[in-house]
């Protein structure tokens, strides 16, 4: 039996994490294998965080920040978008696959959107199967 995909969700404090909190408070279900790490802003994501997550056996990394124009630090989400685009190429080169890294936006009131994105990403990872690094983690 194929194991359920393990996902690391890097969420900004002001929007992504609040949306996840809203989903929880509203009892909107999303996969339990989504592990959330709260950061002040997605702009502070270091490429090492993402690569380390795969090294530790996660099947996917989800970055959820503020919508464009809403970042509390002006452009952190735009920097994160550039970073995730660049990292997708690195993941392709490493044979992990660019589809295993996804960036989305969700505002404080978008708990249902957080749950929808987490569920969709889990389904994508189910179709892809376990990360090639999962076996060696
Ligand atoms: Fe949310 Fe910057 S504070 S992405």
mmCIF file of C-alpha atoms and ligand atoms in Angstrom:
data_model
loop_
_atom_site.group_PDB
_atom_site.id
_atom_site.type_symbol
_atom_site.label_atom_id
_atom_site.label_comp_id
_atom_site.label_asym_id
_atom_site.label_seq_id
_atom_site.Cartn_x
_atom_site.Cartn_y
_atom_site.Cartn_z
ATOM 1 C CA UNK A 1 0.000 0.000 0.000
ATOM 2 C CA UNK A 2 1.334 3.424 -0.981
ATOM 3 C CA UNK A 3 1.861 5.686 2.031
ATOM 4 C CA UNK A 4 -0.095 8.930 2.278
ATOM 5 C CA UNK A 5 1.860 11.949 0.979
ATOM 6 C CA UNK A 6 3.606 13.950 3.681
ATOM 7 C CA UNK A 7 3.502 17.684 3.055
ATOM 8 C CA UNK A 8 5.391 20.516 4.668
ATOM 9 C CA UNK A 9 3.375 23.742 4.497
ATOM 10 C CA UNK A 10 5.426 26.900 4.970
ATOM 11 C CA UNK A 11 2.848 29.544 5.856
ATOM 12 C CA UNK A 12 3.297 33.229 6.518
ATOM 13 C CA UNK A 13 2.029 34.411 9.867
ATOM 14 C CA UNK A 14 -0.343 37.030 8.518
ATOM 15 C CA UNK A 15 -2.268 35.203 5.827
ATOM 16 C CA UNK A 16 -1.329 31.573 5.132
ATOM 17 C CA UNK A 17 -1.189 30.541 8.768
ATOM 18 C CA UNK A 18 -4.325 32.505 9.605
ATOM 19 C CA UNK A 19 -6.133 30.786 6.757
ATOM 20 C CA UNK A 20 -5.038 27.394 8.117
ATOM 21 C CA UNK A 21 -6.245 28.500 11.547
ATOM 22 C CA UNK A 22 -9.584 29.539 10.043
ATOM 23 C CA UNK A 23 -9.909 26.133 8.413
ATOM 24 C CA UNK A 24 -9.292 24.484 11.762
ATOM 25 C CA UNK A 25 -11.653 26.787 13.656
ATOM 26 C CA UNK A 26 -14.311 26.251 11.008
ATOM 27 C CA UNK A 27 -13.824 22.480 11.159
ATOM 28 C CA UNK A 28 -13.088 22.430 7.433
ATOM 29 C CA UNK A 29 -11.262 19.169 6.842
ATOM 30 C CA UNK A 30 -7.893 18.969 5.135
ATOM 31 C CA UNK A 31 -5.376 16.115 5.048
ATOM 32 C CA UNK A 32 -3.737 15.420 8.401
ATOM 33 C CA UNK A 33 -0.410 14.766 6.687
ATOM 34 C CA UNK A 34 -0.024 18.519 6.060
ATOM 35 C CA UNK A 35 2.467 19.753 8.647
ATOM 36 C CA UNK A 36 2.449 23.524 9.066
ATOM 37 C CA UNK A 37 5.440 25.689 9.880
ATOM 38 C CA UNK A 38 4.662 29.344 10.564
ATOM 39 C CA UNK A 39 7.059 31.973 9.261
ATOM 40 C CA UNK A 40 6.650 35.722 9.596
ATOM 41 C CA UNK A 41 6.665 36.058 5.801
ATOM 42 C CA UNK A 42 7.191 33.711 2.863
ATOM 43 C CA UNK A 43 9.954 36.108 1.813
ATOM 44 C CA UNK A 44 12.145 34.673 4.566
ATOM 45 C CA UNK A 45 12.118 31.175 3.085
ATOM 46 C CA UNK A 46 15.618 29.909 2.505
ATOM 47 C CA UNK A 47 16.139 27.366 -0.285
ATOM 48 C CA UNK A 48 17.678 25.144 2.382
ATOM 49 C CA UNK A 49 14.283 24.803 4.124
ATOM 50 C CA UNK A 50 12.769 23.321 0.992
ATOM 51 C CA UNK A 51 15.678 21.041 0.125
ATOM 52 C CA UNK A 52 15.951 19.869 3.721
ATOM 53 C CA UNK A 53 12.241 18.992 3.757
ATOM 54 C CA UNK A 54 12.762 16.658 0.803
ATOM 55 C CA UNK A 55 15.894 15.256 2.379
ATOM 56 C CA UNK A 56 13.856 14.508 5.521
ATOM 57 C CA UNK A 57 11.331 12.522 3.485
ATOM 58 C CA UNK A 58 8.513 14.949 2.775
ATOM 59 C CA UNK A 59 6.762 14.288 -0.534
ATOM 60 C CA UNK A 60 5.883 17.908 -1.202
ATOM 61 C CA UNK A 61 6.358 21.452 0.017
ATOM 62 C CA UNK A 62 3.509 23.942 -0.055
ATOM 63 C CA UNK A 63 4.209 27.643 0.377
ATOM 64 C CA UNK A 64 1.201 29.756 1.338
ATOM 65 C CA UNK A 65 1.546 33.491 1.674
ATOM 66 C CA UNK A 66 -0.428 36.670 1.214
ATOM 67 C CA UNK A 67 -2.054 37.616 -2.073
ATOM 68 C CA UNK A 68 0.000 39.867 -4.368
ATOM 69 C CA UNK A 69 -0.096 43.420 -3.000
ATOM 70 C CA UNK A 70 -1.034 42.234 0.503
ATOM 71 C CA UNK A 71 2.307 41.117 1.954
ATOM 72 C CA UNK A 72 2.897 42.766 5.320
ATOM 73 C CA UNK A 73 6.525 43.237 4.338
ATOM 74 C CA UNK A 74 5.645 44.705 0.928
ATOM 75 C CA UNK A 75 7.254 42.222 -1.440
ATOM 76 C CA UNK A 76 8.120 39.076 0.521
ATOM 77 C CA UNK A 77 5.525 37.053 -1.345
ATOM 78 C CA UNK A 78 6.927 38.219 -4.685
ATOM 79 C CA UNK A 79 10.420 37.188 -3.609
ATOM 80 C CA UNK A 80 9.012 33.823 -2.503
ATOM 81 C CA UNK A 81 7.357 33.398 -5.916
ATOM 82 C CA UNK A 82 10.698 33.984 -7.647
ATOM 83 C CA UNK A 83 12.410 31.591 -5.261
ATOM 84 C CA UNK A 84 9.861 28.816 -5.721
ATOM 85 C CA UNK A 85 10.066 29.209 -9.514
ATOM 86 C CA UNK A 86 13.860 28.890 -9.367
ATOM 87 C CA UNK A 87 13.683 25.986 -6.928
ATOM 88 C CA UNK A 88 11.257 24.154 -9.196
ATOM 89 C CA UNK A 89 14.010 24.040 -11.828
ATOM 90 C CA UNK A 90 16.451 22.728 -9.209
ATOM 91 C CA UNK A 91 13.962 20.031 -8.178
ATOM 92 C CA UNK A 92 13.564 19.015 -11.818
ATOM 93 C CA UNK A 93 17.347 18.753 -12.189
ATOM 94 C CA UNK A 94 17.623 16.694 -9.017
ATOM 95 C CA UNK A 95 14.966 14.274 -10.254
ATOM 96 C CA UNK A 96 12.565 15.154 -7.433
ATOM 97 C CA UNK A 97 10.146 16.891 -9.785
ATOM 98 C CA UNK A 98 8.961 20.507 -9.996
ATOM 99 C CA UNK A 99 5.348 19.560 -9.209
ATOM 100 C CA UNK A 100 6.337 18.737 -5.636
ATOM 101 C CA UNK A 101 6.771 22.418 -4.794
ATOM 102 C CA UNK A 102 3.779 24.699 -5.008
ATOM 103 C CA UNK A 103 3.125 28.284 -3.978
ATOM 104 C CA UNK A 104 -0.345 29.662 -3.359
ATOM 105 C CA UNK A 105 -1.916 32.651 -1.663
ATOM 106 C CA UNK A 106 -4.688 32.645 0.912
ATOM 107 C CA UNK A 107 -5.912 35.564 2.980
ATOM 108 C CA UNK A 108 -6.874 35.450 6.641
ATOM 109 C CA UNK A 109 -10.503 34.747 5.866
ATOM 110 C CA UNK A 110 -9.788 32.027 3.297
ATOM 111 C CA UNK A 111 -9.860 28.931 5.456
ATOM 112 C CA UNK A 112 -11.836 27.037 2.803
ATOM 113 C CA UNK A 113 -9.204 27.978 0.214
ATOM 114 C CA UNK A 114 -6.418 26.684 2.451
ATOM 115 C CA UNK A 115 -8.245 23.370 2.851
ATOM 116 C CA UNK A 116 -8.926 23.179 -0.893
ATOM 117 C CA UNK A 117 -5.281 23.861 -1.814
ATOM 118 C CA UNK A 118 -3.994 21.348 0.776
ATOM 119 C CA UNK A 119 -6.421 18.703 -0.491
ATOM 120 C CA UNK A 120 -5.636 19.327 -4.172
ATOM 121 C CA UNK A 121 -1.894 19.221 -3.540
ATOM 122 C CA UNK A 122 -2.262 15.972 -1.615
ATOM 123 C CA UNK A 123 -4.147 14.475 -4.563
ATOM 124 C CA UNK A 124 -1.434 15.642 -6.978
ATOM 125 C CA UNK A 125 1.228 14.009 -4.796
ATOM 126 C CA UNK A 126 -0.812 10.794 -4.546
ATOM 127 C CA UNK A 127 -0.794 10.619 -8.357
ATOM 128 C CA UNK A 128 2.972 11.271 -8.456
ATOM 129 C CA UNK A 129 3.714 8.669 -5.788
ATOM 130 C CA UNK A 130 6.275 8.976 -3.003
ATOM 131 C CA UNK A 131 9.229 11.341 -3.373
ATOM 132 C CA UNK A 132 12.296 9.562 -4.756
ATOM 133 C CA UNK A 133 14.142 10.723 -1.638
ATOM 134 C CA UNK A 134 11.569 9.253 0.750
ATOM 135 C CA UNK A 135 13.113 5.795 0.678
ATOM 136 C CA UNK A 136 16.542 7.055 1.678
ATOM 137 C CA UNK A 137 15.360 9.594 4.293
HETATM 138 FE FE1 LIG B 1 2.409 37.060 4.051
HETATM 139 FE FE2 LIG B 1 4.694 38.315 3.389
HETATM 140 S S1 LIG B 1 3.531 38.580 5.168
HETATM 141 S S2 LIG B 1 3.681 36.685 2.380
#
